[in-house]
């Protein structure tokens, strides 16, 4: 009875410790995320004058216009399709690098890790302007092509091609780090055993390496997709106003036309896309867990 009573007496203290430990992050999420999202939802329901001033009245006109306008449905589909394409391109380019980094050791691994992380030390704006210097009609790529006899410059900017190239490079560090973190399940002994039993390198990769790296692929794809959907600087500069995505439309409505309720409505739709992506990721992780 004494031991039981003592254990019961210890439970409130343990529960209080858990609450105390969770309270700071709960407050940060409340102040830094939940309250701003709630305020964003309220702004999306505000009435607005032609000048951009909000009257203080309430209306669902912006939500109705977004839901019933084919332009915004096409904008949503174009954003999702473009972000998925960028995610796939980033995965294909980053996977070999991440796998090589995972299998490296010693000083060489440290050097490779620094090379992967170093682009994050530069602003996305600076890296985007770097791609402008590379992809423009008078840039590095077209200068090389012209030297080899190309008659006309390739159109690598102010279109979806430039946006895809720029965002793929910018998001590669995030994908590589997520993949390396997910490669912890890889066991070299399993690969060695399969090779000993006569499996070819490709078969070892397809049957052992790739399935065990699915959690890392899922995490990296989620992170890259979310960042691609929310990017607006790179699509704005490399797209030249000709590539329409949700993030660039939010920027235009908030800064150019001063239609804050419409910008808030589109922002809420972006959050819904994020929620769906996280739900798909969670379901995938549970299915492979």
PDB file of C-alpha atoms in Angstrom:
ATOM      1  CA  UNK A   1       0.000   0.000   0.000  1.00  0.00           C
ATOM      2  CA  UNK A   2       2.831   2.343   0.865  1.00  0.00           C
ATOM      3  CA  UNK A   3       4.588   1.760  -2.472  1.00  0.00           C
ATOM      4  CA  UNK A   4       1.317   2.185  -4.324  1.00  0.00           C
ATOM      5  CA  UNK A   5       0.514   5.370  -2.490  1.00  0.00           C
ATOM      6  CA  UNK A   6       4.006   6.669  -3.146  1.00  0.00           C
ATOM      7  CA  UNK A   7       3.725   5.959  -6.846  1.00  0.00           C
ATOM      8  CA  UNK A   8       0.357   7.686  -7.007  1.00  0.00           C
ATOM      9  CA  UNK A   9       1.818  10.650  -5.163  1.00  0.00           C
ATOM     10  CA  UNK A  10       4.631  10.893  -7.692  1.00  0.00           C
ATOM     11  CA  UNK A  11       2.317  11.049 -10.698  1.00  0.00           C
ATOM     12  CA  UNK A  12       1.105  14.645 -10.242  1.00  0.00           C
ATOM     13  CA  UNK A  13       4.702  15.816  -9.930  1.00  0.00           C
ATOM     14  CA  UNK A  14       5.639  13.963 -13.107  1.00  0.00           C
ATOM     15  CA  UNK A  15       2.615  15.346 -14.901  1.00  0.00           C
ATOM     16  CA  UNK A  16       3.476  18.822 -13.704  1.00  0.00           C
ATOM     17  CA  UNK A  17       7.018  18.419 -15.042  1.00  0.00           C
ATOM     18  CA  UNK A  18       5.689  17.379 -18.449  1.00  0.00           C
ATOM     19  CA  UNK A  19       3.399  20.413 -18.544  1.00  0.00           C
ATOM     20  CA  UNK A  20       6.269  22.693 -17.509  1.00  0.00           C
ATOM     21  CA  UNK A  21       8.479  21.283 -20.251  1.00  0.00           C
ATOM     22  CA  UNK A  22       5.775  21.585 -22.926  1.00  0.00           C
ATOM     23  CA  UNK A  23       4.562  25.030 -21.884  1.00  0.00           C
ATOM     24  CA  UNK A  24       7.341  27.085 -23.579  1.00  0.00           C
ATOM     25  CA  UNK A  25       6.932  25.459 -26.995  1.00  0.00           C
ATOM     26  CA  UNK A  26       3.142  25.643 -26.634  1.00  0.00           C
ATOM     27  CA  UNK A  27       3.373  29.401 -25.974  1.00  0.00           C
ATOM     28  CA  UNK A  28       5.733  29.869 -28.905  1.00  0.00           C
ATOM     29  CA  UNK A  29       3.318  28.042 -31.213  1.00  0.00           C
ATOM     30  CA  UNK A  30       0.378  29.997 -29.845  1.00  0.00           C
ATOM     31  CA  UNK A  31       2.008  33.408 -30.266  1.00  0.00           C
ATOM     32  CA  UNK A  32       4.052  32.685 -33.367  1.00  0.00           C
ATOM     33  CA  UNK A  33       1.629  30.511 -35.357  1.00  0.00           C
ATOM     34  CA  UNK A  34      -1.914  30.021 -34.091  1.00  0.00           C
ATOM     35  CA  UNK A  35      -2.706  33.673 -33.328  1.00  0.00           C
ATOM     36  CA  UNK A  36      -1.274  34.946 -36.656  1.00  0.00           C
ATOM     37  CA  UNK A  37      -3.221  32.296 -38.569  1.00  0.00           C
ATOM     38  CA  UNK A  38      -6.392  33.244 -36.704  1.00  0.00           C
ATOM     39  CA  UNK A  39      -5.750  36.911 -37.500  1.00  0.00           C
ATOM     40  CA  UNK A  40      -5.143  35.968 -41.152  1.00  0.00           C
ATOM     41  CA  UNK A  41      -8.495  34.184 -41.235  1.00  0.00           C
ATOM     42  CA  UNK A  42     -10.195  37.279 -39.822  1.00  0.00           C
ATOM     43  CA  UNK A  43      -8.549  39.521 -42.435  1.00  0.00           C
ATOM     44  CA  UNK A  44      -9.808  37.227 -45.207  1.00  0.00           C
ATOM     45  CA  UNK A  45     -13.360  37.985 -44.025  1.00  0.00           C
ATOM     46  CA  UNK A  46     -12.934  41.767 -43.996  1.00  0.00           C
ATOM     47  CA  UNK A  47     -14.667  44.075 -46.425  1.00  0.00           C
ATOM     48  CA  UNK A  48     -12.296  46.287 -48.399  1.00  0.00           C
ATOM     49  CA  UNK A  49     -12.735  49.520 -50.346  1.00  0.00           C
ATOM     50  CA  UNK A  50     -11.358  50.191 -53.811  1.00  0.00           C
ATOM     51  CA  UNK A  51      -8.482  52.120 -52.218  1.00  0.00           C
ATOM     52  CA  UNK A  52      -7.473  49.024 -50.253  1.00  0.00           C
ATOM     53  CA  UNK A  53      -8.718  50.287 -46.909  1.00  0.00           C
ATOM     54  CA  UNK A  54     -10.630  47.740 -44.827  1.00  0.00           C
ATOM     55  CA  UNK A  55     -13.987  49.040 -43.649  1.00  0.00           C
ATOM     56  CA  UNK A  56     -14.358  46.855 -40.557  1.00  0.00           C
ATOM     57  CA  UNK A  57     -17.365  45.007 -41.965  1.00  0.00           C
ATOM     58  CA  UNK A  58     -17.513  41.268 -42.509  1.00  0.00           C
ATOM     59  CA  UNK A  59     -17.999  39.509 -45.812  1.00  0.00           C
ATOM     60  CA  UNK A  60     -17.269  36.177 -47.472  1.00  0.00           C
ATOM     61  CA  UNK A  61     -16.995  37.840 -50.891  1.00  0.00           C
ATOM     62  CA  UNK A  62     -13.290  37.072 -51.278  1.00  0.00           C
ATOM     63  CA  UNK A  63     -13.769  33.398 -50.481  1.00  0.00           C
ATOM     64  CA  UNK A  64     -16.672  33.189 -52.927  1.00  0.00           C
ATOM     65  CA  UNK A  65     -14.678  34.914 -55.672  1.00  0.00           C
ATOM     66  CA  UNK A  66     -11.704  32.609 -55.158  1.00  0.00           C
ATOM     67  CA  UNK A  67     -13.800  29.437 -55.111  1.00  0.00           C
ATOM     68  CA  UNK A  68     -15.877  30.399 -58.160  1.00  0.00           C
ATOM     69  CA  UNK A  69     -13.102  31.898 -60.311  1.00  0.00           C
ATOM     70  CA  UNK A  70     -11.374  29.456 -62.677  1.00  0.00           C
ATOM     71  CA  UNK A  71      -8.233  31.604 -62.566  1.00  0.00           C
ATOM     72  CA  UNK A  72      -7.561  30.716 -58.931  1.00  0.00           C
ATOM     73  CA  UNK A  73      -8.244  27.019 -59.501  1.00  0.00           C
ATOM     74  CA  UNK A  74      -5.747  27.078 -62.359  1.00  0.00           C
ATOM     75  CA  UNK A  75      -3.343  29.003 -60.134  1.00  0.00           C
ATOM     76  CA  UNK A  76      -3.674  26.348 -57.413  1.00  0.00           C
ATOM     77  CA  UNK A  77      -3.142  23.496 -59.868  1.00  0.00           C
ATOM     78  CA  UNK A  78      -0.162  25.248 -61.467  1.00  0.00           C
ATOM     79  CA  UNK A  79       1.389  25.804 -58.032  1.00  0.00           C
ATOM     80  CA  UNK A  80       0.975  22.179 -56.969  1.00  0.00           C
ATOM     81  CA  UNK A  81       2.172  20.811 -60.312  1.00  0.00           C
ATOM     82  CA  UNK A  82       5.212  23.089 -60.408  1.00  0.00           C
ATOM     83  CA  UNK A  83       6.124  22.360 -56.791  1.00  0.00           C
ATOM     84  CA  UNK A  84       5.829  18.604 -57.350  1.00  0.00           C
ATOM     85  CA  UNK A  85       8.049  18.861 -60.425  1.00  0.00           C
ATOM     86  CA  UNK A  86      10.644  20.858 -58.495  1.00  0.00           C
ATOM     87  CA  UNK A  87      10.471  18.342 -55.648  1.00  0.00           C
ATOM     88  CA  UNK A  88      11.051  15.439 -58.028  1.00  0.00           C
ATOM     89  CA  UNK A  89      13.943  17.211 -59.776  1.00  0.00           C
ATOM     90  CA  UNK A  90      15.529  18.102 -56.440  1.00  0.00           C
ATOM     91  CA  UNK A  91      15.191  14.505 -55.226  1.00  0.00           C
ATOM     92  CA  UNK A  92      16.773  13.032 -58.355  1.00  0.00           C
ATOM     93  CA  UNK A  93      19.729  15.414 -58.193  1.00  0.00           C
ATOM     94  CA  UNK A  94      20.213  15.251 -54.424  1.00  0.00           C
ATOM     95  CA  UNK A  95      19.829  11.516 -53.771  1.00  0.00           C
ATOM     96  CA  UNK A  96      23.241  10.416 -55.184  1.00  0.00           C
ATOM     97  CA  UNK A  97      24.976  13.252 -53.335  1.00  0.00           C
ATOM     98  CA  UNK A  98      23.276  12.391 -50.053  1.00  0.00           C
ATOM     99  CA  UNK A  99      24.038   8.679 -50.419  1.00  0.00           C
ATOM    100  CA  UNK A 100      27.698   9.384 -51.177  1.00  0.00           C
ATOM    101  CA  UNK A 101      27.852  11.771 -48.209  1.00  0.00           C
ATOM    102  CA  UNK A 102      26.289   9.136 -45.950  1.00  0.00           C
ATOM    103  CA  UNK A 103      28.866   6.551 -46.965  1.00  0.00           C
ATOM    104  CA  UNK A 104      31.822   8.930 -46.634  1.00  0.00           C
ATOM    105  CA  UNK A 105      33.876   9.161 -43.465  1.00  0.00           C
ATOM    106  CA  UNK A 106      36.605  11.176 -41.819  1.00  0.00           C
ATOM    107  CA  UNK A 107      37.776  14.541 -43.093  1.00  0.00           C
ATOM    108  CA  UNK A 108      36.253  14.028 -46.556  1.00  0.00           C
ATOM    109  CA  UNK A 109      32.782  13.682 -45.021  1.00  0.00           C
ATOM    110  CA  UNK A 110      33.256  16.942 -43.104  1.00  0.00           C
ATOM    111  CA  UNK A 111      34.369  18.732 -46.263  1.00  0.00           C
ATOM    112  CA  UNK A 112      31.359  17.441 -48.205  1.00  0.00           C
ATOM    113  CA  UNK A 113      28.996  18.427 -45.403  1.00  0.00           C
ATOM    114  CA  UNK A 114      30.396  21.975 -45.383  1.00  0.00           C
ATOM    115  CA  UNK A 115      29.960  22.144 -49.173  1.00  0.00           C
ATOM    116  CA  UNK A 116      26.333  21.070 -48.810  1.00  0.00           C
ATOM    117  CA  UNK A 117      25.547  23.547 -46.029  1.00  0.00           C
ATOM    118  CA  UNK A 118      27.508  26.528 -47.389  1.00  0.00           C
ATOM    119  CA  UNK A 119      24.806  27.653 -49.905  1.00  0.00           C
ATOM    120  CA  UNK A 120      22.469  28.190 -46.944  1.00  0.00           C
ATOM    121  CA  UNK A 121      24.799  30.941 -45.735  1.00  0.00           C
ATOM    122  CA  UNK A 122      23.736  33.055 -48.711  1.00  0.00           C
ATOM    123  CA  UNK A 123      20.361  34.694 -49.103  1.00  0.00           C
ATOM    124  CA  UNK A 124      17.970  33.196 -51.633  1.00  0.00           C
ATOM    125  CA  UNK A 125      17.878  36.628 -53.296  1.00  0.00           C
ATOM    126  CA  UNK A 126      21.650  36.582 -53.864  1.00  0.00           C
ATOM    127  CA  UNK A 127      21.547  33.030 -55.227  1.00  0.00           C
ATOM    128  CA  UNK A 128      18.651  33.951 -57.510  1.00  0.00           C
ATOM    129  CA  UNK A 129      20.583  36.894 -58.951  1.00  0.00           C
ATOM    130  CA  UNK A 130      23.448  34.481 -59.490  1.00  0.00           C
ATOM    131  CA  UNK A 131      21.149  32.316 -61.596  1.00  0.00           C
ATOM    132  CA  UNK A 132      20.070  35.404 -63.544  1.00  0.00           C
ATOM    133  CA  UNK A 133      23.731  35.941 -64.477  1.00  0.00           C
ATOM    134  CA  UNK A 134      23.972  32.298 -65.550  1.00  0.00           C
ATOM    135  CA  UNK A 135      20.653  31.819 -67.381  1.00  0.00           C
ATOM    136  CA  UNK A 136      20.059  35.190 -69.083  1.00  0.00           C
ATOM    137  CA  UNK A 137      20.388  35.642 -72.825  1.00  0.00           C
ATOM    138  CA  UNK A 138      23.869  37.096 -72.298  1.00  0.00           C
ATOM    139  CA  UNK A 139      24.679  34.792 -69.399  1.00  0.00           C
ATOM    140  CA  UNK A 140      27.232  32.043 -68.952  1.00  0.00           C
ATOM    141  CA  UNK A 141      25.175  29.220 -70.498  1.00  0.00           C
ATOM    142  CA  UNK A 142      24.201  31.101 -73.642  1.00  0.00           C
ATOM    143  CA  UNK A 143      27.721  32.520 -74.023  1.00  0.00           C
ATOM    144  CA  UNK A 144      29.127  28.994 -74.053  1.00  0.00           C
ATOM    145  CA  UNK A 145      26.446  27.847 -76.501  1.00  0.00           C
ATOM    146  CA  UNK A 146      27.176  30.824 -78.740  1.00  0.00           C
ATOM    147  CA  UNK A 147      30.874  29.937 -78.694  1.00  0.00           C
ATOM    148  CA  UNK A 148      29.930  26.472 -79.980  1.00  0.00           C
ATOM    149  CA  UNK A 149      27.922  27.955 -82.847  1.00  0.00           C
ATOM    150  CA  UNK A 150      24.395  28.375 -81.463  1.00  0.00           C
ATOM    151  CA  UNK A 151      22.507  30.863 -83.635  1.00  0.00           C
ATOM    152  CA  UNK A 152      19.884  31.906 -81.091  1.00  0.00           C
ATOM    153  CA  UNK A 153      20.112  32.043 -77.286  1.00  0.00           C
ATOM    154  CA  UNK A 154      18.135  29.498 -75.328  1.00  0.00           C
ATOM    155  CA  UNK A 155      15.194  30.926 -73.405  1.00  0.00           C
ATOM    156  CA  UNK A 156      16.175  29.893 -69.888  1.00  0.00           C
ATOM    157  CA  UNK A 157      14.619  32.825 -68.044  1.00  0.00           C
ATOM    158  CA  UNK A 158      11.210  34.426 -67.620  1.00  0.00           C
ATOM    159  CA  UNK A 159       9.601  31.013 -67.940  1.00  0.00           C
ATOM    160  CA  UNK A 160       8.989  27.862 -65.916  1.00  0.00           C
ATOM    161  CA  UNK A 161      12.361  26.410 -66.937  1.00  0.00           C
ATOM    162  CA  UNK A 162      14.302  29.135 -65.148  1.00  0.00           C
ATOM    163  CA  UNK A 163      12.113  28.911 -62.050  1.00  0.00           C
ATOM    164  CA  UNK A 164      12.558  25.132 -61.900  1.00  0.00           C
ATOM    165  CA  UNK A 165      16.339  25.320 -62.293  1.00  0.00           C
ATOM    166  CA  UNK A 166      16.728  28.071 -59.720  1.00  0.00           C
ATOM    167  CA  UNK A 167      14.476  26.539 -57.063  1.00  0.00           C
ATOM    168  CA  UNK A 168      15.952  23.065 -57.573  1.00  0.00           C
ATOM    169  CA  UNK A 169      19.447  24.360 -56.756  1.00  0.00           C
ATOM    170  CA  UNK A 170      18.241  26.554 -53.903  1.00  0.00           C
ATOM    171  CA  UNK A 171      16.319  23.693 -52.240  1.00  0.00           C
ATOM    172  CA  UNK A 172      18.979  21.017 -52.729  1.00  0.00           C
ATOM    173  CA  UNK A 173      20.662  21.550 -49.313  1.00  0.00           C
ATOM    174  CA  UNK A 174      17.374  20.955 -47.510  1.00  0.00           C
ATOM    175  CA  UNK A 175      16.724  17.773 -49.465  1.00  0.00           C
ATOM    176  CA  UNK A 176      20.267  16.467 -48.969  1.00  0.00           C
ATOM    177  CA  UNK A 177      20.232  17.048 -45.203  1.00  0.00           C
ATOM    178  CA  UNK A 178      16.809  15.404 -44.883  1.00  0.00           C
ATOM    179  CA  UNK A 179      17.960  12.394 -46.914  1.00  0.00           C
ATOM    180  CA  UNK A 180      21.146  11.999 -44.866  1.00  0.00           C
ATOM    181  CA  UNK A 181      19.066  12.098 -41.680  1.00  0.00           C
ATOM    182  CA  UNK A 182      16.790   9.402 -43.118  1.00  0.00           C
ATOM    183  CA  UNK A 183      19.648   7.135 -44.180  1.00  0.00           C
ATOM    184  CA  UNK A 184      20.181   6.029 -40.583  1.00  0.00           C
ATOM    185  CA  UNK A 185      18.268   2.795 -41.304  1.00  0.00           C
ATOM    186  CA  UNK A 186      20.774   1.735 -43.953  1.00  0.00           C
ATOM    187  CA  UNK A 187      22.924  -1.162 -42.767  1.00  0.00           C
ATOM    188  CA  UNK A 188      26.071  -1.875 -44.814  1.00  0.00           C
ATOM    189  CA  UNK A 189      25.989  -5.471 -43.614  1.00  0.00           C
ATOM    190  CA  UNK A 190      22.669  -6.066 -45.383  1.00  0.00           C
ATOM    191  CA  UNK A 191      24.151  -4.791 -48.645  1.00  0.00           C
ATOM    192  CA  UNK A 192      27.234  -6.953 -48.181  1.00  0.00           C
ATOM    193  CA  UNK A 193      25.078 -10.013 -47.501  1.00  0.00           C
ATOM    194  CA  UNK A 194      23.008  -9.404 -50.625  1.00  0.00           C
ATOM    195  CA  UNK A 195      26.146  -8.977 -52.732  1.00  0.00           C
ATOM    196  CA  UNK A 196      27.576 -12.180 -51.259  1.00  0.00           C
ATOM    197  CA  UNK A 197      24.418 -14.026 -52.321  1.00  0.00           C
ATOM    198  CA  UNK A 198      24.956 -12.898 -55.898  1.00  0.00           C
ATOM    199  CA  UNK A 199      22.769  -9.785 -56.149  1.00  0.00           C
ATOM    200  CA  UNK A 200      23.953  -7.196 -58.666  1.00  0.00           C
ATOM    201  CA  UNK A 201      24.653  -3.618 -57.477  1.00  0.00           C
ATOM    202  CA  UNK A 202      21.456  -2.403 -59.121  1.00  0.00           C
ATOM    203  CA  UNK A 203      19.416  -5.150 -57.441  1.00  0.00           C
ATOM    204  CA  UNK A 204      20.991  -4.340 -54.070  1.00  0.00           C
ATOM    205  CA  UNK A 205      20.029  -0.715 -54.542  1.00  0.00           C
ATOM    206  CA  UNK A 206      16.479  -1.503 -55.689  1.00  0.00           C
ATOM    207  CA  UNK A 207      15.679  -4.147 -53.055  1.00  0.00           C
ATOM    208  CA  UNK A 208      17.611  -2.875 -50.019  1.00  0.00           C
ATOM    209  CA  UNK A 209      18.949   0.685 -50.245  1.00  0.00           C
ATOM    210  CA  UNK A 210      15.932   2.358 -51.831  1.00  0.00           C
ATOM    211  CA  UNK A 211      13.240   0.797 -49.561  1.00  0.00           C
ATOM    212  CA  UNK A 212      15.236   1.586 -46.405  1.00  0.00           C
ATOM    213  CA  UNK A 213      15.709   5.199 -47.505  1.00  0.00           C
ATOM    214  CA  UNK A 214      11.982   5.841 -48.072  1.00  0.00           C
ATOM    215  CA  UNK A 215      11.568   7.717 -44.728  1.00  0.00           C
ATOM    216  CA  UNK A 216      14.338  10.121 -45.739  1.00  0.00           C
ATOM    217  CA  UNK A 217      12.823  10.530 -49.190  1.00  0.00           C
ATOM    218  CA  UNK A 218       9.422  11.295 -47.662  1.00  0.00           C
ATOM    219  CA  UNK A 219      10.875  13.854 -45.229  1.00  0.00           C
ATOM    220  CA  UNK A 220      12.989  15.568 -47.879  1.00  0.00           C
ATOM    221  CA  UNK A 221      10.106  15.636 -50.355  1.00  0.00           C
ATOM    222  CA  UNK A 222       7.754  17.160 -47.775  1.00  0.00           C
ATOM    223  CA  UNK A 223      10.269  19.855 -46.823  1.00  0.00           C
ATOM    224  CA  UNK A 224      11.105  20.661 -50.432  1.00  0.00           C
ATOM    225  CA  UNK A 225       7.469  20.739 -51.532  1.00  0.00           C
ATOM    226  CA  UNK A 226       6.469  23.102 -48.727  1.00  0.00           C
ATOM    227  CA  UNK A 227       9.380  25.433 -49.447  1.00  0.00           C
ATOM    228  CA  UNK A 228       8.640  25.372 -53.186  1.00  0.00           C
ATOM    229  CA  UNK A 229       4.978  26.243 -52.647  1.00  0.00           C
ATOM    230  CA  UNK A 230       5.867  29.160 -50.363  1.00  0.00           C
ATOM    231  CA  UNK A 231       8.717  30.576 -52.503  1.00  0.00           C
ATOM    232  CA  UNK A 232       8.021  33.880 -54.215  1.00  0.00           C
ATOM    233  CA  UNK A 233      11.363  35.689 -54.618  1.00  0.00           C
ATOM    234  CA  UNK A 234      12.855  33.163 -57.049  1.00  0.00           C
ATOM    235  CA  UNK A 235       9.664  32.689 -59.132  1.00  0.00           C
ATOM    236  CA  UNK A 236       9.214  36.462 -59.190  1.00  0.00           C
ATOM    237  CA  UNK A 237      12.735  37.207 -60.432  1.00  0.00           C
ATOM    238  CA  UNK A 238      13.396  34.203 -62.673  1.00  0.00           C
ATOM    239  CA  UNK A 239       9.802  34.044 -63.873  1.00  0.00           C
ATOM    240  CA  UNK A 240       9.716  37.730 -64.780  1.00  0.00           C
ATOM    241  CA  UNK A 241       6.035  37.994 -63.921  1.00  0.00           C
ATOM    242  CA  UNK A 242       5.137  35.272 -66.415  1.00  0.00           C
ATOM    243  CA  UNK A 243       5.030  32.348 -63.993  1.00  0.00           C
ATOM    244  CA  UNK A 244       1.940  32.609 -61.802  1.00  0.00           C
ATOM    245  CA  UNK A 245       1.998  30.792 -58.467  1.00  0.00           C
ATOM    246  CA  UNK A 246       0.055  31.180 -55.248  1.00  0.00           C
ATOM    247  CA  UNK A 247       2.950  32.801 -53.382  1.00  0.00           C
ATOM    248  CA  UNK A 248       3.594  35.390 -56.104  1.00  0.00           C
ATOM    249  CA  UNK A 249      -0.130  36.140 -56.313  1.00  0.00           C
ATOM    250  CA  UNK A 250      -0.275  36.674 -52.537  1.00  0.00           C
ATOM    251  CA  UNK A 251       2.619  39.131 -52.841  1.00  0.00           C
ATOM    252  CA  UNK A 252       0.975  40.995 -55.716  1.00  0.00           C
ATOM    253  CA  UNK A 253      -2.380  41.261 -53.966  1.00  0.00           C
ATOM    254  CA  UNK A 254      -0.847  42.414 -50.677  1.00  0.00           C
ATOM    255  CA  UNK A 255       1.824  44.800 -51.997  1.00  0.00           C
ATOM    256  CA  UNK A 256       0.732  45.886 -55.473  1.00  0.00           C
ATOM    257  CA  UNK A 257      -3.077  46.031 -55.397  1.00  0.00           C
ATOM    258  CA  UNK A 258      -3.344  46.350 -51.577  1.00  0.00           C
ATOM    259  CA  UNK A 259      -6.175  43.815 -51.467  1.00  0.00           C
ATOM    260  CA  UNK A 260      -5.278  42.328 -48.085  1.00  0.00           C
ATOM    261  CA  UNK A 261      -8.450  40.218 -47.680  1.00  0.00           C
ATOM    262  CA  UNK A 262      -7.797  38.482 -51.001  1.00  0.00           C
ATOM    263  CA  UNK A 263      -4.125  37.981 -50.093  1.00  0.00           C
ATOM    264  CA  UNK A 264      -5.197  36.536 -46.743  1.00  0.00           C
ATOM    265  CA  UNK A 265      -7.677  34.203 -48.462  1.00  0.00           C
ATOM    266  CA  UNK A 266      -4.992  32.893 -50.807  1.00  0.00           C
ATOM    267  CA  UNK A 267      -2.627  32.514 -47.855  1.00  0.00           C
ATOM    268  CA  UNK A 268      -5.187  30.356 -46.059  1.00  0.00           C
ATOM    269  CA  UNK A 269      -5.405  28.178 -49.181  1.00  0.00           C
ATOM    270  CA  UNK A 270      -1.606  27.794 -49.062  1.00  0.00           C
ATOM    271  CA  UNK A 271      -1.933  26.641 -45.439  1.00  0.00           C
ATOM    272  CA  UNK A 272      -4.553  24.095 -46.512  1.00  0.00           C
ATOM    273  CA  UNK A 273      -2.115  22.765 -49.129  1.00  0.00           C
ATOM    274  CA  UNK A 274       0.540  22.496 -46.403  1.00  0.00           C
ATOM    275  CA  UNK A 275      -1.895  20.615 -44.166  1.00  0.00           C
ATOM    276  CA  UNK A 276      -2.737  18.130 -46.906  1.00  0.00           C
ATOM    277  CA  UNK A 277       0.976  17.578 -47.623  1.00  0.00           C
ATOM    278  CA  UNK A 278       1.702  16.938 -43.942  1.00  0.00           C
ATOM    279  CA  UNK A 279      -1.259  14.540 -43.702  1.00  0.00           C
ATOM    280  CA  UNK A 280       0.000  12.589 -46.717  1.00  0.00           C
ATOM    281  CA  UNK A 281       3.476  12.477 -45.188  1.00  0.00           C
ATOM    282  CA  UNK A 282       2.126  11.258 -41.856  1.00  0.00           C
ATOM    283  CA  UNK A 283       0.091   8.536 -43.524  1.00  0.00           C
ATOM    284  CA  UNK A 284       3.110   7.413 -45.547  1.00  0.00           C
ATOM    285  CA  UNK A 285       5.334   7.284 -42.470  1.00  0.00           C
ATOM    286  CA  UNK A 286       2.773   5.234 -40.562  1.00  0.00           C
ATOM    287  CA  UNK A 287       2.400   2.818 -43.471  1.00  0.00           C
ATOM    288  CA  UNK A 288       6.147   2.137 -43.648  1.00  0.00           C
ATOM    289  CA  UNK A 289       6.714   2.221 -39.896  1.00  0.00           C
TER     290      UNK A 289
END
